[in-house]
Amino acid sequence: LSLFPFPSSLFPLPSPLFPLPGPPHHLKPMPHPSLPNLLVLDHPLIQHKLTLLRDRATSTRDFKHLVSEIAMLMAYEATKDLPTEAVEIDTPLERMQGRMVSDKKLTLVPILRAGLGMVDGVSELLPTARVGHIGVARDETSLEPTRYYAKIPGDPSEPNADLSVRATDRDFFILDPMLATGGSATAAVTTLKTAGARRIRFLCIVAAPEGVRRMLDGHPDVRIYAAALDRGLNGQGYIVPGLGDAGDRLFGTR
Ligand code: PRP
Ligand code: URA
């Protein structure tokens, strides 16, 4: 006899004997078969928002909002293997040991300009993370990167830097919506490693195989998280199908 007007087999309750199944194996993010440094995050919400982002009719205001939302959803996946530490707390009922992420060590590093659009979204999940900045401009003709700015938390070569947590001990998250030739990304990683960084993740929204391969050759230790792996680059070095110039769409400059 059931209290519900439905057969209970239609609405099974979790029990130790009949646990609810986890996500099917094929729905878990898996490293790409030929690009082991890449994880494509194909969560339905990320894909939905990415489609809106790609649409040329999307306004600057919506573009900004979508970049931030996608970055937040990606951060959830990209922080999955962060170490936690035991902490003692008092619940209203008793003392217990919980686990917390050691948040002093988390560091976001947007690549200017377009990476700035991802900072607020990731910071929603990691509110106490420090933020460094790396400015890299890609030459429109040669496509080669030029670094014009860098300020990295915990960098011992920086005069008057706060070295309470050095770059060596930090977990870095480089943020840039676009990984095209990979020139900007490899330059940013080199900058962080020169400051002492050892644990670096790279979060981008759209990646091209060319850029992922360049990172694999130059920095195979850096895992790349992307919302999509696109077909490739066009003659001007734009990702296709892509979403156009991320910086210009984000800041309304073209
Ligand atoms: C874009 C993008 C990446 C870079 C990717 O920045 O945000 O940083 O290009 O291209 P790559 O992989 O071939 O280096 P851009 O240099 O246009 O600067 P902006 O963000 O200031 O517009
Ligand atoms: N940078 C962008 O903003 N878009 C691309 O497609 C390639 C590089």
Tab-separated table of C-alpha atoms and ligand atoms in Angstrom:
chain	number	residue	atom	x	y	z
A	1	LEU	CA	0.000	0.000	0.000
A	2	SER	CA	1.397	3.392	-0.946
A	3	LEU	CA	0.587	6.825	0.451
A	4	PHE	CA	1.123	8.216	-3.035
A	5	PRO	CA	-1.324	7.793	-5.894
A	6	PHE	CA	1.552	6.560	-8.109
A	7	PRO	CA	3.215	3.179	-8.271
A	8	SER	CA	6.377	3.515	-6.183
A	9	SER	CA	8.488	1.972	-8.959
A	10	LEU	CA	7.940	5.158	-10.978
A	11	PHE	CA	9.389	7.305	-8.187
A	12	PRO	CA	12.044	5.169	-6.529
A	13	LEU	CA	13.433	6.456	-3.261
A	14	PRO	CA	17.161	6.191	-2.676
A	15	SER	CA	18.082	3.345	-0.384
A	16	PRO	CA	21.320	1.491	0.374
A	17	LEU	CA	19.962	-1.436	-1.658
A	18	PHE	CA	18.826	0.650	-4.596
A	19	PRO	CA	21.061	3.752	-4.714
A	20	LEU	CA	20.193	6.366	-7.294
A	21	PRO	CA	22.668	5.999	-10.144
A	22	GLY	CA	25.375	8.648	-10.595
A	23	PRO	CA	25.750	10.432	-13.925
A	24	PRO	CA	26.333	7.969	-16.742
A	25	HIS	CA	30.024	7.543	-17.480
A	26	HIS	CA	29.733	9.265	-20.879
A	27	LEU	CA	28.345	12.435	-19.248
A	28	LYS	CA	31.382	13.012	-17.042
A	29	PRO	CA	33.937	15.431	-18.485
A	30	MET	CA	36.679	13.306	-20.047
A	31	PRO	CA	40.073	14.373	-21.354
A	32	HIS	CA	40.023	14.712	-25.123
A	33	PRO	CA	41.413	11.511	-26.718
A	34	SER	CA	44.208	13.147	-28.737
A	35	LEU	CA	44.635	16.239	-26.508
A	36	PRO	CA	45.154	14.869	-23.010
A	37	ASN	CA	45.686	18.376	-21.561
A	38	LEU	CA	42.124	19.409	-22.508
A	39	LEU	CA	38.862	18.913	-20.651
A	40	VAL	CA	35.747	20.068	-22.513
A	41	LEU	CA	32.947	20.932	-20.107
A	42	ASP	CA	29.815	19.995	-21.989
A	43	HIS	CA	27.289	20.620	-19.223
A	44	PRO	CA	23.919	21.511	-20.807
A	45	LEU	CA	23.782	24.921	-19.101
A	46	ILE	CA	27.275	25.800	-20.305
A	47	GLN	CA	26.394	24.721	-23.843
A	48	HIS	CA	23.125	26.684	-23.777
A	49	LYS	CA	24.850	29.877	-22.650
A	50	LEU	CA	27.719	29.352	-25.082
A	51	THR	CA	25.278	29.179	-27.993
A	52	LEU	CA	23.790	32.518	-26.922
A	53	LEU	CA	27.294	33.934	-26.583
A	54	ARG	CA	28.315	32.889	-30.083
A	55	ASP	CA	25.224	34.454	-31.676
A	56	ARG	CA	26.227	37.648	-33.481
A	57	ALA	CA	22.906	39.232	-32.440
A	58	THR	CA	23.800	39.045	-28.737
A	59	SER	CA	24.233	42.536	-27.269
A	60	THR	CA	27.332	43.738	-25.417
A	61	ARG	CA	25.361	43.765	-22.180
A	62	ASP	CA	24.217	40.146	-22.596
A	63	PHE	CA	27.638	39.050	-23.841
A	64	LYS	CA	29.245	40.357	-20.655
A	65	HIS	CA	26.672	38.631	-18.495
A	66	LEU	CA	27.006	35.308	-20.341
A	67	VAL	CA	30.834	35.289	-20.164
A	68	SER	CA	30.570	35.761	-16.426
A	69	GLU	CA	27.942	33.028	-15.982
A	70	ILE	CA	29.865	30.520	-18.108
A	71	ALA	CA	33.047	31.281	-16.175
A	72	MET	CA	31.235	30.582	-12.916
A	73	LEU	CA	29.896	27.248	-14.141
A	74	MET	CA	33.328	26.285	-15.463
A	75	ALA	CA	34.967	27.193	-12.159
A	76	TYR	CA	32.788	24.611	-10.433
A	77	GLU	CA	34.349	21.859	-12.563
A	78	ALA	CA	37.849	23.294	-12.600
A	79	THR	CA	38.036	23.350	-8.798
A	80	LYS	CA	36.952	19.734	-8.408
A	81	ASP	CA	40.379	18.436	-7.428
A	82	LEU	CA	41.459	21.292	-5.147
A	83	PRO	CA	42.948	20.060	-1.907
A	84	THR	CA	40.892	20.607	1.243
A	85	GLU	CA	42.065	20.784	4.824
A	86	ALA	CA	40.429	19.651	8.049
A	87	VAL	CA	38.926	22.374	10.257
A	88	GLU	CA	37.236	22.092	13.642
A	89	ILE	CA	33.915	23.915	13.974
A	90	ASP	CA	30.974	24.009	16.367
A	91	THR	CA	27.576	23.287	14.906
A	92	PRO	CA	24.651	24.428	17.105
A	93	LEU	CA	24.713	20.850	18.459
A	94	GLU	CA	28.307	19.702	18.763
A	95	ARG	CA	31.915	20.076	17.721
A	96	MET	CA	32.881	18.464	14.447
A	97	GLN	CA	35.624	18.325	11.899
A	98	GLY	CA	34.732	19.720	8.467
A	99	ARG	CA	36.816	20.248	5.368
A	100	MET	CA	37.574	23.540	3.656
A	101	VAL	CA	39.468	24.728	0.630
A	102	SER	CA	42.621	26.568	1.566
A	103	ASP	CA	41.384	29.749	-0.089
A	104	LYS	CA	44.365	32.013	0.646
A	105	LYS	CA	46.218	30.104	-2.024
A	106	LEU	CA	43.752	30.536	-4.876
A	107	THR	CA	44.759	33.056	-7.488
A	108	LEU	CA	42.903	34.190	-10.577
A	109	VAL	CA	44.915	35.655	-13.414
A	110	PRO	CA	42.881	37.163	-16.255
A	111	ILE	CA	44.728	37.851	-19.488
A	112	LEU	CA	43.879	41.442	-20.431
A	113	ARG	CA	41.532	42.499	-21.758
A	114	ALA	CA	39.015	39.758	-22.441
A	115	GLY	CA	39.962	37.615	-19.432
A	116	LEU	CA	38.609	40.388	-17.190
A	117	GLY	CA	35.105	39.352	-18.223
A	118	MET	CA	35.560	36.002	-16.454
A	119	VAL	CA	36.815	37.316	-13.105
A	120	ASP	CA	33.465	38.206	-11.498
A	121	GLY	CA	31.898	34.852	-12.371
A	122	VAL	CA	34.766	32.812	-10.935
A	123	SER	CA	34.963	35.124	-7.909
A	124	GLU	CA	31.334	34.304	-7.113
A	125	LEU	CA	32.559	30.816	-6.228
A	126	LEU	CA	36.001	31.795	-4.936
A	127	PRO	CA	35.328	35.146	-3.243
A	128	THR	CA	38.619	35.347	-1.346
A	129	ALA	CA	40.854	34.418	-4.272
A	130	ARG	CA	43.590	36.933	-5.050
A	131	VAL	CA	43.672	38.411	-8.539
A	132	GLY	CA	46.787	38.977	-10.604
A	133	HIS	CA	46.848	40.427	-14.115
A	134	ILE	CA	48.784	39.705	-17.265
A	135	GLY	CA	48.462	41.982	-20.291
A	136	VAL	CA	49.170	40.289	-23.612
A	137	ALA	CA	48.288	41.768	-26.987
A	138	ARG	CA	48.255	39.656	-30.116
A	139	ASP	CA	49.641	41.373	-33.196
A	140	GLU	CA	46.859	41.344	-35.798
A	141	THR	CA	49.205	40.427	-38.649
A	142	SER	CA	51.914	38.182	-37.215
A	143	LEU	CA	49.563	36.828	-34.491
A	144	GLU	CA	52.571	36.891	-32.151
A	145	PRO	CA	51.938	37.888	-28.529
A	146	THR	CA	53.536	40.867	-26.804
A	147	ARG	CA	53.391	41.023	-23.045
A	148	TYR	CA	52.839	44.572	-21.813
A	149	TYR	CA	51.923	44.100	-18.152
A	150	ALA	CA	52.247	41.587	-15.321
A	151	LYS	CA	51.419	41.724	-11.632
A	152	ILE	CA	51.414	38.302	-10.003
A	153	PRO	CA	50.513	37.722	-6.331
A	154	GLY	CA	53.375	36.092	-4.448
A	155	ASP	CA	55.997	37.022	-7.041
A	156	PRO	CA	59.276	37.393	-5.111
A	157	SER	CA	60.825	39.554	-7.848
A	158	GLU	CA	58.139	42.220	-7.298
A	159	PRO	CA	59.299	45.055	-4.976
A	160	ASN	CA	57.180	45.260	-1.774
A	161	ALA	CA	55.143	42.166	-2.725
A	162	ASP	CA	53.072	40.418	-0.044
A	163	LEU	CA	54.955	37.133	0.183
A	164	SER	CA	52.855	35.538	2.940
A	165	VAL	CA	51.883	32.978	0.288
A	166	ARG	CA	54.460	32.750	-2.460
A	167	ALA	CA	53.598	31.976	-6.065
A	168	THR	CA	55.230	28.571	-5.569
A	169	ASP	CA	52.487	27.618	-3.102
A	170	ARG	CA	49.504	29.056	-4.946
A	171	ASP	CA	46.910	27.450	-7.216
A	172	PHE	CA	46.630	29.639	-10.301
A	173	PHE	CA	43.649	29.897	-12.637
A	174	ILE	CA	44.463	31.750	-15.848
A	175	LEU	CA	41.308	33.204	-17.406
A	176	ASP	CA	40.882	34.057	-21.077
A	177	PRO	CA	37.762	33.357	-23.161
A	178	MET	CA	39.789	32.531	-26.299
A	179	LEU	CA	42.612	30.062	-26.898
A	180	ALA	CA	43.408	30.542	-30.590
A	181	THR	CA	47.047	30.078	-31.725
A	182	GLY	CA	47.981	29.640	-28.067
A	183	GLY	CA	50.569	32.440	-28.224
A	184	SER	CA	48.918	34.533	-25.483
A	185	ALA	CA	48.263	31.510	-23.279
A	186	THR	CA	51.825	30.156	-23.471
A	187	ALA	CA	53.219	33.653	-22.791
A	188	ALA	CA	50.961	33.954	-19.725
A	189	VAL	CA	51.989	30.538	-18.397
A	190	THR	CA	55.673	31.358	-18.905
A	191	THR	CA	55.158	34.594	-16.955
A	192	LEU	CA	53.576	32.710	-14.057
A	193	LYS	CA	56.249	30.026	-14.034
A	194	THR	CA	58.978	32.688	-14.006
A	195	ALA	CA	57.302	34.074	-10.862
A	196	GLY	CA	57.558	30.585	-9.341
A	197	ALA	CA	54.099	29.129	-10.085
A	198	ARG	CA	53.930	25.344	-10.173
A	199	ARG	CA	50.188	24.607	-10.208
A	200	ILE	CA	48.397	26.293	-13.086
A	201	ARG	CA	45.015	25.680	-14.699
A	202	PHE	CA	43.844	27.478	-17.835
A	203	LEU	CA	40.132	28.309	-18.230
A	204	CYS	CA	38.903	29.390	-21.638
A	205	ILE	CA	35.484	29.406	-23.222
A	206	VAL	CA	36.393	28.523	-26.820
A	207	ALA	CA	39.569	26.655	-27.758
A	208	ALA	CA	41.095	25.863	-31.140
A	209	PRO	CA	43.039	22.603	-31.587
A	210	GLU	CA	46.092	24.643	-32.681
A	211	GLY	CA	46.225	26.470	-29.356
A	212	VAL	CA	45.633	23.371	-27.255
A	213	ARG	CA	48.471	21.586	-29.105
A	214	ARG	CA	50.836	24.528	-28.634
A	215	MET	CA	50.108	24.427	-24.911
A	216	LEU	CA	50.645	20.673	-24.880
A	217	ASP	CA	54.057	21.144	-26.504
A	218	GLY	CA	55.144	24.070	-24.320
A	219	HIS	CA	53.359	23.462	-21.015
A	220	PRO	CA	52.011	19.896	-20.828
A	221	ASP	CA	51.539	20.260	-17.052
A	222	VAL	CA	48.794	22.891	-17.477
A	223	ARG	CA	45.301	21.451	-17.738
A	224	ILE	CA	42.994	23.377	-20.043
A	225	TYR	CA	39.278	23.620	-19.290
A	226	ALA	CA	37.141	24.781	-22.214
A	227	ALA	CA	33.433	25.047	-22.940
A	228	ALA	CA	34.088	24.051	-26.571
A	229	LEU	CA	36.809	22.785	-28.867
A	230	ASP	CA	36.120	24.432	-32.213
A	231	ARG	CA	37.121	23.383	-35.729
A	232	GLY	CA	40.225	25.554	-36.132
A	233	LEU	CA	41.537	28.981	-37.135
A	234	ASN	CA	40.746	31.045	-40.212
A	235	GLY	CA	43.325	32.978	-42.270
A	236	GLN	CA	43.247	35.887	-39.798
A	237	GLY	CA	43.792	33.661	-36.773
A	238	TYR	CA	40.173	33.818	-35.611
A	239	ILE	CA	38.623	30.696	-34.148
A	240	VAL	CA	35.897	29.213	-36.367
A	241	PRO	CA	33.015	29.014	-35.828
A	242	GLY	CA	34.102	30.864	-32.665
A	243	LEU	CA	32.406	33.960	-31.361
A	244	GLY	CA	34.438	36.739	-32.968
A	245	ASP	CA	36.717	39.098	-31.081
A	246	ALA	CA	35.972	38.459	-27.433
A	247	GLY	CA	37.542	41.686	-26.136
A	248	ASP	CA	35.696	43.867	-28.614
A	249	ARG	CA	32.356	42.154	-27.984
A	250	LEU	CA	32.851	42.347	-24.224
A	251	PHE	CA	33.799	46.013	-24.110
A	252	GLY	CA	31.885	47.214	-27.173
A	253	THR	CA	35.011	48.558	-28.871
A	254	ARG	CA	34.248	47.511	-32.424
B	1	PRP	C1	42.512	37.707	-27.670
B	1	PRP	C2	42.040	36.731	-26.626
B	1	PRP	C3	43.316	36.024	-26.247
B	1	PRP	C4	44.066	35.990	-27.553
B	1	PRP	C5	43.961	34.626	-28.136
B	1	PRP	O1	43.096	38.810	-27.067
B	1	PRP	O2	41.387	37.313	-25.549
B	1	PRP	O3	44.060	36.686	-25.250
B	1	PRP	O4	43.444	36.946	-28.424
B	1	PRP	O5	44.714	34.520	-29.287
B	1	PRP	P1	46.017	33.623	-29.387
B	1	PRP	O6	45.693	32.313	-28.750
B	1	PRP	O7	46.264	33.513	-30.863
B	1	PRP	O8	47.133	34.330	-28.687
B	1	PRP	P2	43.663	40.080	-27.882
B	1	PRP	O9	45.148	39.923	-28.083
B	1	PRP	O10	42.832	40.295	-29.094
B	1	PRP	O11	43.518	41.255	-26.854
B	1	PRP	P3	42.207	41.894	-26.165
B	1	PRP	O12	41.674	40.886	-25.178
B	1	PRP	O13	42.772	43.098	-25.484
B	1	PRP	O14	41.216	42.233	-27.235
B	2	URA	N1	40.944	36.300	-30.149
B	2	URA	C1	39.616	36.494	-30.157
B	2	URA	O1	39.095	37.332	-29.421
B	2	URA	N2	38.861	35.728	-30.964
B	2	URA	C2	39.400	34.786	-31.756
B	2	URA	O2	38.655	34.113	-32.477
B	2	URA	C3	40.796	34.610	-31.747
B	2	URA	C4	41.540	35.383	-30.932
